[in-house]
mmCIF file of C-alpha atoms in Angstrom:
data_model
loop_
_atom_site.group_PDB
_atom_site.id
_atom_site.type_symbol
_atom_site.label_atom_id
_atom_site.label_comp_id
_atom_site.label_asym_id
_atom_site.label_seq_id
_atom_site.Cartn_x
_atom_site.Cartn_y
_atom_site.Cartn_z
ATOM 1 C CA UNK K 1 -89.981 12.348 146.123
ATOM 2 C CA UNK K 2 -91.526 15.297 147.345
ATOM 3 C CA UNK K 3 -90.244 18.013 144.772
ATOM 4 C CA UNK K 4 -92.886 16.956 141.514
ATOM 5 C CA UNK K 5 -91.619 16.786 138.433
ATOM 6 C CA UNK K 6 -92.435 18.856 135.339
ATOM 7 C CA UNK K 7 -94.796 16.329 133.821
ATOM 8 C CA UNK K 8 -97.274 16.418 136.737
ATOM 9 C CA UNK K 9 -97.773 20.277 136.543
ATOM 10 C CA UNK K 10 -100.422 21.534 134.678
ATOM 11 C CA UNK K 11 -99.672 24.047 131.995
ATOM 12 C CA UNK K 12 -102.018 26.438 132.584
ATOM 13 C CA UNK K 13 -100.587 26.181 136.290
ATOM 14 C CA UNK K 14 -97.300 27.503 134.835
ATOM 15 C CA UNK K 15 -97.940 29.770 132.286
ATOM 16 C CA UNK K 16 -100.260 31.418 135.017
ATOM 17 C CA UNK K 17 -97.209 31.567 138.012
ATOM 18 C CA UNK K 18 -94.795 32.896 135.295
ATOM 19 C CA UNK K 19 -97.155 35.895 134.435
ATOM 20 C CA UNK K 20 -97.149 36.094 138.378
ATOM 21 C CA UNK K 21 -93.947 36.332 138.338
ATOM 22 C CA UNK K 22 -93.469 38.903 135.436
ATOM 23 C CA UNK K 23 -95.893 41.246 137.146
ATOM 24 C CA UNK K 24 -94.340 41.667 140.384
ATOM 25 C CA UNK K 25 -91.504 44.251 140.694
ATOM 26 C CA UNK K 26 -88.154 43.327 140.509
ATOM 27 C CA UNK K 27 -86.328 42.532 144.190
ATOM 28 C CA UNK K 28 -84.135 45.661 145.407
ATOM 29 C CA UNK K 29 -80.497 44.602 146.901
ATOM 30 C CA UNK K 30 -80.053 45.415 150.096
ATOM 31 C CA UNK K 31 -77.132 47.253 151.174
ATOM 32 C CA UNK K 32 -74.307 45.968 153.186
ATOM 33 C CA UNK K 33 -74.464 46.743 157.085
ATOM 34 C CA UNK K 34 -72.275 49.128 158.194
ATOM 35 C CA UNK K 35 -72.480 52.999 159.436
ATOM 36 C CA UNK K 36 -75.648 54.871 158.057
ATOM 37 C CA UNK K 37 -74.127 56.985 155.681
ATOM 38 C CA UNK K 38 -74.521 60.292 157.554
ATOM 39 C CA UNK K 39 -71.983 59.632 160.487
ATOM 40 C CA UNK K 40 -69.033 58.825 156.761
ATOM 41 C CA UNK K 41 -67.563 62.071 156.146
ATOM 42 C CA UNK K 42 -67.643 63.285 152.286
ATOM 43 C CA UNK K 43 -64.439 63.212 150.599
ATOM 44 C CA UNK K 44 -62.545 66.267 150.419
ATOM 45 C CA UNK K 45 -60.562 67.939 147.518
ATOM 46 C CA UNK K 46 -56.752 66.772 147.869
ATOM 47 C CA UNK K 47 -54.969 69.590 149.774
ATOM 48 C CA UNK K 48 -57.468 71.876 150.438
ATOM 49 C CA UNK K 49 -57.150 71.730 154.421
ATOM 50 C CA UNK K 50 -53.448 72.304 153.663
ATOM 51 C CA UNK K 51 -53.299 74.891 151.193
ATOM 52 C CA UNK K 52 -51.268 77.523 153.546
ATOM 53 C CA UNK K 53 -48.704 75.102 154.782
ATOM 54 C CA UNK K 54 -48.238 73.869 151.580
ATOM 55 C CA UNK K 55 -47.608 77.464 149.992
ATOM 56 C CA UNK K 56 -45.179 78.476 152.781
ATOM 57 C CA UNK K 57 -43.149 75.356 152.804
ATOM 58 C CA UNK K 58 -43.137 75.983 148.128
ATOM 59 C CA UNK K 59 -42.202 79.929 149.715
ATOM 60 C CA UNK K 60 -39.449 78.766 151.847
ATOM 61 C CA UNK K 61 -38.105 76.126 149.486
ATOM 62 C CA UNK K 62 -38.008 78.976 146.756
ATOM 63 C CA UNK K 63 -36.006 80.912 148.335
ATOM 64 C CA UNK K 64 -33.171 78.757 149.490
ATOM 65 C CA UNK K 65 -33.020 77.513 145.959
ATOM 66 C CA UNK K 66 -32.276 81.535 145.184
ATOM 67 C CA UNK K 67 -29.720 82.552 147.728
ATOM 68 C CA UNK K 68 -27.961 78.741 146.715
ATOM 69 C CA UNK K 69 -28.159 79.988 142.582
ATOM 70 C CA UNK K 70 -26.992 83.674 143.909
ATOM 71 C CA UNK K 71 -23.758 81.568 146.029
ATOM 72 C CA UNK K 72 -23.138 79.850 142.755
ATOM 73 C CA UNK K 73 -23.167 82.763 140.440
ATOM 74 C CA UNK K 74 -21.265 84.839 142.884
ATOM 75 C CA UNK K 75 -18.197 81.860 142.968
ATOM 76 C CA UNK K 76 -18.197 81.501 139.353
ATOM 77 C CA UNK K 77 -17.578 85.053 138.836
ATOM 78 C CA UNK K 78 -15.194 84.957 141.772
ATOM 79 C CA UNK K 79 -13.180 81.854 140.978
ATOM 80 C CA UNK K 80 -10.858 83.639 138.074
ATOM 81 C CA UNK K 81 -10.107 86.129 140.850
ATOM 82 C CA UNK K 82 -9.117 83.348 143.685
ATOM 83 C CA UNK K 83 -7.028 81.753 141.011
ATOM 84 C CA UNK K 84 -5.459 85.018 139.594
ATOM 85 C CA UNK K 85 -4.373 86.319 143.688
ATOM 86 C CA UNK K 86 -3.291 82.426 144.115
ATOM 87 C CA UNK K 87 0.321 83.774 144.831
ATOM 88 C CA UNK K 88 -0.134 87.483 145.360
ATOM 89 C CA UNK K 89 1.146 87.499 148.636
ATOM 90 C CA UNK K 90 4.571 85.990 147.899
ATOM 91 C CA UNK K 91 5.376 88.279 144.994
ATOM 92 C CA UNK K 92 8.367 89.891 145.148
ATOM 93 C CA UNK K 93 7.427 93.655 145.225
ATOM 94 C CA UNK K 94 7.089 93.148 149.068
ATOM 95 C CA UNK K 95 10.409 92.741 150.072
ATOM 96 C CA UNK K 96 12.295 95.438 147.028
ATOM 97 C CA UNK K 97 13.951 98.078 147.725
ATOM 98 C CA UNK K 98 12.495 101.381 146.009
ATOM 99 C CA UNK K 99 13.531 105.016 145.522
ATOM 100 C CA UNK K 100 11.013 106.367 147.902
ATOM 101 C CA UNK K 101 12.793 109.821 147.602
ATOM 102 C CA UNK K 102 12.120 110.061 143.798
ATOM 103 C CA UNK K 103 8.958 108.787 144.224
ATOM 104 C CA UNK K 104 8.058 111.759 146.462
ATOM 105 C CA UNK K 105 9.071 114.383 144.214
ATOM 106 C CA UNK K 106 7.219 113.636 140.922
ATOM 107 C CA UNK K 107 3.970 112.697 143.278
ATOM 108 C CA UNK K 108 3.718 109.459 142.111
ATOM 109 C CA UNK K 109 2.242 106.402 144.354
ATOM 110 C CA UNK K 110 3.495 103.875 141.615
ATOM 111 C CA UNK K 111 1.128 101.319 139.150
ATOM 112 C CA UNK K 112 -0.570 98.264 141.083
ATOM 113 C CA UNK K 113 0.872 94.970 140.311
ATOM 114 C CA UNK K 114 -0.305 92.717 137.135
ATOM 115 C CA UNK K 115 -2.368 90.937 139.121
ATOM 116 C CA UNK K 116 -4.175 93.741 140.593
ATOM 117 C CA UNK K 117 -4.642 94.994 137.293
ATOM 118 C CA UNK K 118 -5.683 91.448 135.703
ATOM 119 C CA UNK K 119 -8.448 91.228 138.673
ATOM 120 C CA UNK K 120 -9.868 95.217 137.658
ATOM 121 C CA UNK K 121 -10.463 94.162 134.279
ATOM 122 C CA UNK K 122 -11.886 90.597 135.171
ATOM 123 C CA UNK K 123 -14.537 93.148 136.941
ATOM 124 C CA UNK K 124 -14.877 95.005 134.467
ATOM 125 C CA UNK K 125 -16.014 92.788 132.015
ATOM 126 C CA UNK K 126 -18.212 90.954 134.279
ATOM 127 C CA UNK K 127 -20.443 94.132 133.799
ATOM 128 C CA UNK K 128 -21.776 93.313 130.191
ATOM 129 C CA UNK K 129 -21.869 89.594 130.992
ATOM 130 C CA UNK K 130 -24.139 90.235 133.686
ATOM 131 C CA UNK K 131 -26.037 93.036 132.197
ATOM 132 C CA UNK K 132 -27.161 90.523 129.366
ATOM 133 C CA UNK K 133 -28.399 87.667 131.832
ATOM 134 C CA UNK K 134 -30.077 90.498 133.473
ATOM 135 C CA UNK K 135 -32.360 91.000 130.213
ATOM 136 C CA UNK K 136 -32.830 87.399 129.549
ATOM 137 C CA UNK K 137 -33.895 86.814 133.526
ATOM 138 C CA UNK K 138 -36.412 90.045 132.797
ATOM 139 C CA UNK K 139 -37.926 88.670 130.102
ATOM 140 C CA UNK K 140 -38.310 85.389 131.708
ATOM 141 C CA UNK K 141 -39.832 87.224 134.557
ATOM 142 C CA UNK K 142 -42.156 88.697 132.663
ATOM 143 C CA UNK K 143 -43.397 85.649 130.701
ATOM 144 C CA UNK K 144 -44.089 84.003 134.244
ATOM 145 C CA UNK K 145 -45.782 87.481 135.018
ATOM 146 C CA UNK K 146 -48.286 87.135 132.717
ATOM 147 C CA UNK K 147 -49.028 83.843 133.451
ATOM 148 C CA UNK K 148 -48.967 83.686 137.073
ATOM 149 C CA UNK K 149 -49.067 86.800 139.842
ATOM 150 C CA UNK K 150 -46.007 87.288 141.003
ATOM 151 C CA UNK K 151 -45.558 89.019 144.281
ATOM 152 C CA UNK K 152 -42.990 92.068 144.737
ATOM 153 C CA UNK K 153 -40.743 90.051 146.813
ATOM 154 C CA UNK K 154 -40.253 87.927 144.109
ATOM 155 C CA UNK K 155 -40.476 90.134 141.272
ATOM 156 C CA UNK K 156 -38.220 90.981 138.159
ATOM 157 C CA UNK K 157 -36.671 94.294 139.726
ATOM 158 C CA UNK K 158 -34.873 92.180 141.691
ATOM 159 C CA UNK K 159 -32.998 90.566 139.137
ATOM 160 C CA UNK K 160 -29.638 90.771 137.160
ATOM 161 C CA UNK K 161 -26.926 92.763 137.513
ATOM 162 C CA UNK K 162 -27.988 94.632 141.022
ATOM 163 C CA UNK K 163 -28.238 91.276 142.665
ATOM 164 C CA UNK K 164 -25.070 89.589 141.603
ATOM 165 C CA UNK K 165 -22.792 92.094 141.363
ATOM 166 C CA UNK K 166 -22.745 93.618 144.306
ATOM 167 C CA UNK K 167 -22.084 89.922 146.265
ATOM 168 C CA UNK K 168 -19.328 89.469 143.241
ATOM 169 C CA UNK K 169 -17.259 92.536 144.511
ATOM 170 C CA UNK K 170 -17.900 91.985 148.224
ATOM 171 C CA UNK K 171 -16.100 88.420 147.552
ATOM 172 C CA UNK K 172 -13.763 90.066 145.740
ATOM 173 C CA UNK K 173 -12.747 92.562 148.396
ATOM 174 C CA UNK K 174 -12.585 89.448 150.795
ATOM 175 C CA UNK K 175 -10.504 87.097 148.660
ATOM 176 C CA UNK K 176 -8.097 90.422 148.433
ATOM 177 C CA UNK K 177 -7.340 91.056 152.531
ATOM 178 C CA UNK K 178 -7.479 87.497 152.958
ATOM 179 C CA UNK K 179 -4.080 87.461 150.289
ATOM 180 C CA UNK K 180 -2.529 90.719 151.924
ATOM 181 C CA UNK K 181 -2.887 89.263 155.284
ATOM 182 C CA UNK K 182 -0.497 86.552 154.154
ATOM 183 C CA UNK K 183 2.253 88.773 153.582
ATOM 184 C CA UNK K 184 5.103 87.851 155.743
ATOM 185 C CA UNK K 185 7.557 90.438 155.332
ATOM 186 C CA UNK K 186 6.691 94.368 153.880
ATOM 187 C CA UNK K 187 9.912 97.067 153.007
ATOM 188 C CA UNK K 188 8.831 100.020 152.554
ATOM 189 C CA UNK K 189 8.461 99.763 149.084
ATOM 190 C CA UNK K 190 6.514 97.118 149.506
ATOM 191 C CA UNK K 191 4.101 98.764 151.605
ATOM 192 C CA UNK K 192 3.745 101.629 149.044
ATOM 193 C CA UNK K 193 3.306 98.946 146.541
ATOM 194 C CA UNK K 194 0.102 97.072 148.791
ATOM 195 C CA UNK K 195 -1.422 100.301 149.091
ATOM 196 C CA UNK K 196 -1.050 101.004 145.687
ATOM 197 C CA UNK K 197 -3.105 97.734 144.828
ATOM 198 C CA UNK K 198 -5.544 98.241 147.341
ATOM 199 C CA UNK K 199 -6.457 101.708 146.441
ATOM 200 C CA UNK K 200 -6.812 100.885 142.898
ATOM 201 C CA UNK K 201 -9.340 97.719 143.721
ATOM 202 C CA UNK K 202 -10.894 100.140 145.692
ATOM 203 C CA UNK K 203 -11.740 102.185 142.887
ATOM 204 C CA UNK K 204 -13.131 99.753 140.667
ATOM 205 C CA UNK K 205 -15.546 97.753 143.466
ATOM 206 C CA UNK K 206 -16.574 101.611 144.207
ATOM 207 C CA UNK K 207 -16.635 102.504 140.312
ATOM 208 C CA UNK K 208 -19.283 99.864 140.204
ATOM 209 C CA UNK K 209 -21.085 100.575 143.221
ATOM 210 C CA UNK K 210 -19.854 98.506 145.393
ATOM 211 C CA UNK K 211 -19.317 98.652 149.563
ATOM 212 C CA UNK K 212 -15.384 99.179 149.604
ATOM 213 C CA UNK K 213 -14.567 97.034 152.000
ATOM 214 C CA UNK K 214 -10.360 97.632 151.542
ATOM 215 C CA UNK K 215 -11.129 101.631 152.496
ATOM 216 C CA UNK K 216 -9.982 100.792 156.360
ATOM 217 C CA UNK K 217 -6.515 98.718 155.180
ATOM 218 C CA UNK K 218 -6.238 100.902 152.654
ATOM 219 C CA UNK K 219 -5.940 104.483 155.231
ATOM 220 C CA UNK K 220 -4.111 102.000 157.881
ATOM 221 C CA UNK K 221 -1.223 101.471 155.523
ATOM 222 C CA UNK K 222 -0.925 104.910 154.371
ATOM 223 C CA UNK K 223 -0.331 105.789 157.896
ATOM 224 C CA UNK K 224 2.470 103.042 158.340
ATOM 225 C CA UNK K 225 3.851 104.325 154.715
ATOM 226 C CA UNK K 226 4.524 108.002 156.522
ATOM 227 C CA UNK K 227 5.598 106.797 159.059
ATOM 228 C CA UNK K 228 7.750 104.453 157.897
ATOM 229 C CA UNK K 229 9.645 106.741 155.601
ATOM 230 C CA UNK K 230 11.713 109.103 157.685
ATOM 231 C CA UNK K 231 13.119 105.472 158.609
ATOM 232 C CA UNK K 232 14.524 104.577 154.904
ATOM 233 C CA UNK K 233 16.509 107.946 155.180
ATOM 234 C CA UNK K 234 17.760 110.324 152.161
ATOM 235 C CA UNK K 235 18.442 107.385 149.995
ATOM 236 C CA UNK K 236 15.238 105.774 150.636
ATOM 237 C CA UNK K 237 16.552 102.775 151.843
ATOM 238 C CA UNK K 238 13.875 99.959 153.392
ATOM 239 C CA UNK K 239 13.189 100.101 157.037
ATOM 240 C CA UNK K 240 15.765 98.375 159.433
ATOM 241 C CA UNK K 241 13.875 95.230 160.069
ATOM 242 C CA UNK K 242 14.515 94.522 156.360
ATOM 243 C CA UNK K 243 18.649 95.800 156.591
ATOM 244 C CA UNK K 244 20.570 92.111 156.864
ATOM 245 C CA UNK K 245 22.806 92.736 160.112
ATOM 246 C CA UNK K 246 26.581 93.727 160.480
ATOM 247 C CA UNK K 247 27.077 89.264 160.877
ATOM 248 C CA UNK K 248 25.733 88.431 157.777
#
């Protein structure tokens, strides 16, 4: 056996190689092969190469998310008014006969219909409604203001009531033609009476600084009104289009 055993070893032999072995430093580990550590490139903080990209894309997404919360606020204020004009345009104030001569000589133009007059007021209390989530989205504004920069395309004056109401009365205004354009048949009175409604809606969206977008119908059928009116004759009769015929 050539490894010796521990009996054959002098003490002072081992006691002598372990103080050997004390002395001497310990071993250092030597690193792994690979790439000397120059050529690895250091880490880099998360997102900083993207930081630009990264804000537009949080810019862009922002702002869809804004018009899509102005579409929803403008078709819950507008919804009462779709339902409320659901059957305007088969009412029967189209097709009746009125006194136009009467009419004529106390200057009146005649009241616009309920429903005309259910819509103005809907409008009209939409102005408080929206005047309060105005000051709540100002004050909201202004905590994020203080908190964060806010930059002035995104800033509180563009908040509350001059933002939604504006798109509330242009969609009313639609919703409104859209109706009178499904009007199949019009006597005279009736065409007094549509001009009536569309003047006084016209008043309101312009009361409350709105774009009027009715003002073109609105001069169009006062033209067909005059000159549909020498047609009704003294007793201000509808126009002949509306007279049944001689047959039945």
């Amino acid at each position: 056996d050539l490894m010796p055993s521990l009996s054959t070893i002098p003490t002072a032999s081992v006691a002598k190689a372990l103080q050997i072995i004390e002395s001497q430093p310990p071993a250092e580990t030597q690193p792994p092969e690979g790439p000397p550590a120059a050529s690895i490139p250091p880490p880099q903080a998360p997102g900083s190469s993207d930081g630009p990209f990264v804000l537009a894309v949080a810019v862009a997404e922002f702002d869809r998310l804004r018009s899509r919360v102005k579409d929803v606020v403008s078709q819950c204020c507008t919804y009462p008014v779709t339902v409320t004009l659901q059957d305007y345009h088969s009412l029967t104030e189209w097709t009746a006969v009125s006194n136009d001569t009467l009419m004529g000589e106390v200057g009146l133009s005649g009241s616009p219909t309920s429903l005309i007059t259910a819509v103005g007021e809907h409008l009209l209390s939409l102005v408080p409604h929206l005047e309060s989530h105005s000051q709540q989205h100002q004050q909201q504004q202004q905590q994020v203001a203080n908190q964060t920069p806010v930059s002035p395309a995104h800033g509180p004056q563009e908040s509350g009531a001059s933002v939604w109401l504006p798109r509330v009365l242009g969609s009313v205004g639609s919703t409104l033609l859209a109706k009178a354009a499904q009007i199949e048949r019009l006597s005279s009175g009736g065409l007094r009476q549509l001009a009536t409604d569309l003047s006084y809606i016209q008043k309101v969206i312009e009361a409350l600084g709105g774009a009027a977008e009715i003002v073109d119908l609105t001069t169009c059928l006062d033209a067909m009104q005059k000159q549909l009116q020498p047609k009704g004759g003294a007793q201000g009769q509808p126009p002949a289009r509306d007279q049944p015929s001689a047959d039945g």
